[in-house]
């Protein structure tokens, strides 16, 4: 039976297995470090929780199915997942990446992985042809789409054809759209990354990360890496993600609906210079996103007329917190230049359009009218009052 994704989010647990859990509808948290063996040469399938734990295995099965992969591995954070992923590469390997990636990923690549002899070229996939940057030692292409925070959209299928022609791995960080709206493996990617901290968990209450693949050889290598480096997700956090996923569909729909309302307001606001959201008709990513995804998501960025106004908004919204992170039920406003992208060299950051006038918003599931009123209140209170609250 081929289930719709809304149903899959709730009913992936298989019936046979549920018998050994007394029919519990919520998957149990196996808070154990180790497992007793019946005799030499026999195992329950579990030996030690660094290698595998039943609750972690369950969340991995769910994520693998949502992304149409053959295997998913759960890590203690998105960065732990990407760090483990990079163990697939060795000294002298070269990777082409998008220039507009999550700041922590750029920090990992340019400070830690580079130290280990891995080379990177960061390019703008909307402007440059990746083929021009392929070298003899190039092993992979690493992208996010839409990008963070400029919401640029990359054609996954097109890039996957180039990757296949040159025998490169295509890695896609799918955090922003989640498996509810986009499945990069279906579009030719070999590996999908998720920060489970974001939409999958959905409640701003835990960190998690995932690697999903549809290739046996990669899955085998990653299984060896996770048991060796020891950054697997804990049983309780695995359970929190399982619980989060139960409402993934309804959260994604509501927050996207809200995002459209906020975009409409921001576009009508004279002090807002530009709004970046792939759901805007005629925008760079609109057509590609419509073709390769089932939605546009609920992440947006906007540029206001001055840095003072940007800072004023962050101080004077009453409802929307000024906080890092995204993908939770609560809306959040982020200031990329001092938060997520503070460690990206200034020149590179500004070349990407991430100036001190740009704010990023993760739209949650509040009433859209309250969110619009909060933003409007903060913006209106700026004019003529030089930052003083009225
Ligand atoms: C947050 C984020 C990460 C890192 O994940 P953590 O769970 O914070 O370690 C990676 N990629 C993207 C796109 C993210 O938003």
PDB file of C-alpha atoms in Angstrom, residues 239-379:
ATOM      1  CA  UNK A 239      11.704   9.763  20.904  1.00  0.00           C
ATOM      2  CA  UNK A 240      11.229  13.544  20.828  1.00  0.00           C
ATOM      3  CA  UNK A 241      11.889  13.526  17.078  1.00  0.00           C
ATOM      4  CA  UNK A 242       9.458  10.608  16.595  1.00  0.00           C
ATOM      5  CA  UNK A 243       6.851  12.627  18.427  1.00  0.00           C
ATOM      6  CA  UNK A 244       7.619  15.758  16.428  1.00  0.00           C
ATOM      7  CA  UNK A 245       7.203  13.926  13.121  1.00  0.00           C
ATOM      8  CA  UNK A 246       3.642  12.914  14.015  1.00  0.00           C
ATOM      9  CA  UNK A 247       2.571  16.530  13.392  1.00  0.00           C
ATOM     10  CA  UNK A 248       5.043  17.354  10.608  1.00  0.00           C
ATOM     11  CA  UNK A 249       2.391  17.553   7.869  1.00  0.00           C
ATOM     12  CA  UNK A 250       0.008  19.842   9.702  1.00  0.00           C
ATOM     13  CA  UNK A 251       2.822  22.091  10.968  1.00  0.00           C
ATOM     14  CA  UNK A 252       4.378  22.448   7.504  1.00  0.00           C
ATOM     15  CA  UNK A 253       1.031  23.378   5.944  1.00  0.00           C
ATOM     16  CA  UNK A 254       0.063  25.931   8.593  1.00  0.00           C
ATOM     17  CA  UNK A 255       3.459  27.612   8.763  1.00  0.00           C
ATOM     18  CA  UNK A 256       3.610  27.862   4.951  1.00  0.00           C
ATOM     19  CA  UNK A 257       0.157  29.438   4.915  1.00  0.00           C
ATOM     20  CA  UNK A 258       1.368  31.978   7.502  1.00  0.00           C
ATOM     21  CA  UNK A 259       4.537  32.651   5.481  1.00  0.00           C
ATOM     22  CA  UNK A 260       2.430  33.720   2.488  1.00  0.00           C
ATOM     23  CA  UNK A 261       0.502  36.180   4.700  1.00  0.00           C
ATOM     24  CA  UNK A 262       3.710  37.656   6.088  1.00  0.00           C
ATOM     25  CA  UNK A 263       5.229  37.995   2.611  1.00  0.00           C
ATOM     26  CA  UNK A 264       2.100  39.861   1.507  1.00  0.00           C
ATOM     27  CA  UNK A 265       2.462  42.332   4.386  1.00  0.00           C
ATOM     28  CA  UNK A 266       6.237  42.795   3.951  1.00  0.00           C
ATOM     29  CA  UNK A 267       5.812  43.469   0.230  1.00  0.00           C
ATOM     30  CA  UNK A 268       3.349  46.245   1.033  1.00  0.00           C
ATOM     31  CA  UNK A 269       5.641  47.841   3.631  1.00  0.00           C
ATOM     32  CA  UNK A 270       7.651  50.781   2.198  1.00  0.00           C
ATOM     33  CA  UNK A 271      10.508  50.348   4.699  1.00  0.00           C
ATOM     34  CA  UNK A 272      11.096  46.805   3.453  1.00  0.00           C
ATOM     35  CA  UNK A 273      13.318  46.846   0.374  1.00  0.00           C
ATOM     36  CA  UNK A 274      13.231  43.226  -0.651  1.00  0.00           C
ATOM     37  CA  UNK A 275      11.576  39.994   0.391  1.00  0.00           C
ATOM     38  CA  UNK A 276      13.245  36.649  -0.290  1.00  0.00           C
ATOM     39  CA  UNK A 277      10.802  33.757  -0.467  1.00  0.00           C
ATOM     40  CA  UNK A 278      10.679  31.094  -3.196  1.00  0.00           C
ATOM     41  CA  UNK A 279       6.861  31.221  -3.196  1.00  0.00           C
ATOM     42  CA  UNK A 280       6.900  34.717  -4.708  1.00  0.00           C
ATOM     43  CA  UNK A 281       5.866  34.394  -8.363  1.00  0.00           C
ATOM     44  CA  UNK A 282       8.633  35.566 -10.658  1.00  0.00           C
ATOM     45  CA  UNK A 283      11.339  35.193  -7.996  1.00  0.00           C
ATOM     46  CA  UNK A 284      14.572  33.333  -8.834  1.00  0.00           C
ATOM     47  CA  UNK A 285      13.468  30.072  -7.282  1.00  0.00           C
ATOM     48  CA  UNK A 286       9.729  30.006  -7.949  1.00  0.00           C
ATOM     49  CA  UNK A 287       9.553  27.843 -11.084  1.00  0.00           C
ATOM     50  CA  UNK A 288      12.281  25.397 -10.002  1.00  0.00           C
ATOM     51  CA  UNK A 289      10.771  25.018  -6.550  1.00  0.00           C
ATOM     52  CA  UNK A 290       7.328  24.402  -8.018  1.00  0.00           C
ATOM     53  CA  UNK A 291       8.759  21.689 -10.220  1.00  0.00           C
ATOM     54  CA  UNK A 292      10.928  19.861  -7.710  1.00  0.00           C
ATOM     55  CA  UNK A 293       9.079  20.390  -4.417  1.00  0.00           C
ATOM     56  CA  UNK A 294       5.521  20.167  -3.136  1.00  0.00           C
ATOM     57  CA  UNK A 295       5.687  23.506  -1.346  1.00  0.00           C
ATOM     58  CA  UNK A 296       7.776  26.601  -0.660  1.00  0.00           C
ATOM     59  CA  UNK A 297       8.166  26.196   3.090  1.00  0.00           C
ATOM     60  CA  UNK A 298       8.025  28.770   5.822  1.00  0.00           C
ATOM     61  CA  UNK A 299      11.482  30.319   5.800  1.00  0.00           C
ATOM     62  CA  UNK A 300      11.854  33.835   4.446  1.00  0.00           C
ATOM     63  CA  UNK A 301      14.301  36.707   4.604  1.00  0.00           C
ATOM     64  CA  UNK A 302      13.804  40.406   4.088  1.00  0.00           C
ATOM     65  CA  UNK A 303      15.944  43.458   3.674  1.00  0.00           C
ATOM     66  CA  UNK A 304      14.924  46.655   5.425  1.00  0.00           C
ATOM     67  CA  UNK A 305      16.047  50.189   4.608  1.00  0.00           C
ATOM     68  CA  UNK A 306      18.720  50.453   7.318  1.00  0.00           C
ATOM     69  CA  UNK A 307      20.705  48.431   9.846  1.00  0.00           C
ATOM     70  CA  UNK A 308      19.149  50.581  12.599  1.00  0.00           C
ATOM     71  CA  UNK A 309      15.697  49.553  11.531  1.00  0.00           C
ATOM     72  CA  UNK A 310      16.749  45.874  11.451  1.00  0.00           C
ATOM     73  CA  UNK A 311      18.035  46.151  15.021  1.00  0.00           C
ATOM     74  CA  UNK A 312      14.953  48.086  16.075  1.00  0.00           C
ATOM     75  CA  UNK A 313      12.672  45.341  14.791  1.00  0.00           C
ATOM     76  CA  UNK A 314      14.633  42.702  16.713  1.00  0.00           C
ATOM     77  CA  UNK A 315      14.232  44.715  19.889  1.00  0.00           C
ATOM     78  CA  UNK A 316      10.625  45.766  19.549  1.00  0.00           C
ATOM     79  CA  UNK A 317       8.652  42.758  18.368  1.00  0.00           C
ATOM     80  CA  UNK A 318       6.660  41.641  21.380  1.00  0.00           C
ATOM     81  CA  UNK A 319       5.569  38.237  20.202  1.00  0.00           C
ATOM     82  CA  UNK A 320       8.313  37.000  17.902  1.00  0.00           C
ATOM     83  CA  UNK A 321      11.529  36.219  19.776  1.00  0.00           C
ATOM     84  CA  UNK A 322      14.911  37.270  18.430  1.00  0.00           C
ATOM     85  CA  UNK A 323      16.590  33.878  18.444  1.00  0.00           C
ATOM     86  CA  UNK A 324      18.688  31.547  16.381  1.00  0.00           C
ATOM     87  CA  UNK A 325      17.198  28.384  14.879  1.00  0.00           C
ATOM     88  CA  UNK A 326      14.124  27.676  12.785  1.00  0.00           C
ATOM     89  CA  UNK A 327      11.463  25.166  11.954  1.00  0.00           C
ATOM     90  CA  UNK A 328       9.681  25.193  15.302  1.00  0.00           C
ATOM     91  CA  UNK A 329       6.062  25.932  16.124  1.00  0.00           C
ATOM     92  CA  UNK A 330       7.070  29.365  17.442  1.00  0.00           C
ATOM     93  CA  UNK A 331       8.063  32.012  14.895  1.00  0.00           C
ATOM     94  CA  UNK A 332      11.618  33.313  15.324  1.00  0.00           C
ATOM     95  CA  UNK A 333      13.534  36.261  13.919  1.00  0.00           C
ATOM     96  CA  UNK A 334      17.254  35.863  13.266  1.00  0.00           C
ATOM     97  CA  UNK A 335      19.951  38.389  12.400  1.00  0.00           C
ATOM     98  CA  UNK A 336      22.194  36.353  10.084  1.00  0.00           C
ATOM     99  CA  UNK A 337      25.135  38.771  10.086  1.00  0.00           C
ATOM    100  CA  UNK A 338      25.751  38.464  13.846  1.00  0.00           C
ATOM    101  CA  UNK A 339      24.203  35.044  14.454  1.00  0.00           C
ATOM    102  CA  UNK A 340      24.136  32.160  11.959  1.00  0.00           C
ATOM    103  CA  UNK A 341      26.678  33.747   9.614  1.00  0.00           C
ATOM    104  CA  UNK A 342      28.952  35.551  12.095  1.00  0.00           C
ATOM    105  CA  UNK A 343      31.854  33.210  11.296  1.00  0.00           C
ATOM    106  CA  UNK A 344      31.563  33.577   7.534  1.00  0.00           C
ATOM    107  CA  UNK A 345      34.223  36.043   6.284  1.00  0.00           C
ATOM    108  CA  UNK A 346      32.611  39.493   5.895  1.00  0.00           C
ATOM    109  CA  UNK A 347      33.520  39.814   2.226  1.00  0.00           C
ATOM    110  CA  UNK A 348      31.953  36.442   1.397  1.00  0.00           C
ATOM    111  CA  UNK A 349      28.884  37.250   3.499  1.00  0.00           C
ATOM    112  CA  UNK A 350      28.230  40.606   1.834  1.00  0.00           C
ATOM    113  CA  UNK A 351      28.897  39.159  -1.632  1.00  0.00           C
ATOM    114  CA  UNK A 352      26.062  36.761  -0.840  1.00  0.00           C
ATOM    115  CA  UNK A 353      23.743  39.654  -0.010  1.00  0.00           C
ATOM    116  CA  UNK A 354      23.756  39.019   3.750  1.00  0.00           C
ATOM    117  CA  UNK A 355      24.149  42.628   4.844  1.00  0.00           C
ATOM    118  CA  UNK A 356      23.293  44.121   8.233  1.00  0.00           C
ATOM    119  CA  UNK A 357      19.877  45.100   6.804  1.00  0.00           C
ATOM    120  CA  UNK A 358      18.783  41.483   6.289  1.00  0.00           C
ATOM    121  CA  UNK A 359      16.557  39.635   8.756  1.00  0.00           C
ATOM    122  CA  UNK A 360      15.537  35.992   8.508  1.00  0.00           C
ATOM    123  CA  UNK A 361      12.218  34.755   9.760  1.00  0.00           C
ATOM    124  CA  UNK A 362      11.182  31.229  10.569  1.00  0.00           C
ATOM    125  CA  UNK A 363       7.410  31.382  10.450  1.00  0.00           C
ATOM    126  CA  UNK A 364       5.573  29.305  13.031  1.00  0.00           C
ATOM    127  CA  UNK A 365       1.985  28.240  13.517  1.00  0.00           C
ATOM    128  CA  UNK A 366       0.576  31.258  15.397  1.00  0.00           C
ATOM    129  CA  UNK A 367      -2.367  33.191  13.945  1.00  0.00           C
ATOM    130  CA  UNK A 368      -0.982  34.966  10.861  1.00  0.00           C
ATOM    131  CA  UNK A 369      -2.763  38.209  11.801  1.00  0.00           C
ATOM    132  CA  UNK A 370      -0.945  38.321  15.161  1.00  0.00           C
ATOM    133  CA  UNK A 371       2.420  37.810  13.477  1.00  0.00           C
ATOM    134  CA  UNK A 372       1.721  40.542  10.919  1.00  0.00           C
ATOM    135  CA  UNK A 373       0.529  42.903  13.662  1.00  0.00           C
ATOM    136  CA  UNK A 374       3.689  42.251  15.693  1.00  0.00           C
ATOM    137  CA  UNK A 375       6.002  42.997  12.754  1.00  0.00           C
ATOM    138  CA  UNK A 376       3.976  46.056  11.752  1.00  0.00           C
ATOM    139  CA  UNK A 377       4.062  47.361  15.316  1.00  0.00           C
ATOM    140  CA  UNK A 378       7.850  47.036  15.489  1.00  0.00           C
ATOM    141  CA  UNK A 379       8.360  48.655  12.075  1.00  0.00           C
TER     142      UNK A 379
END
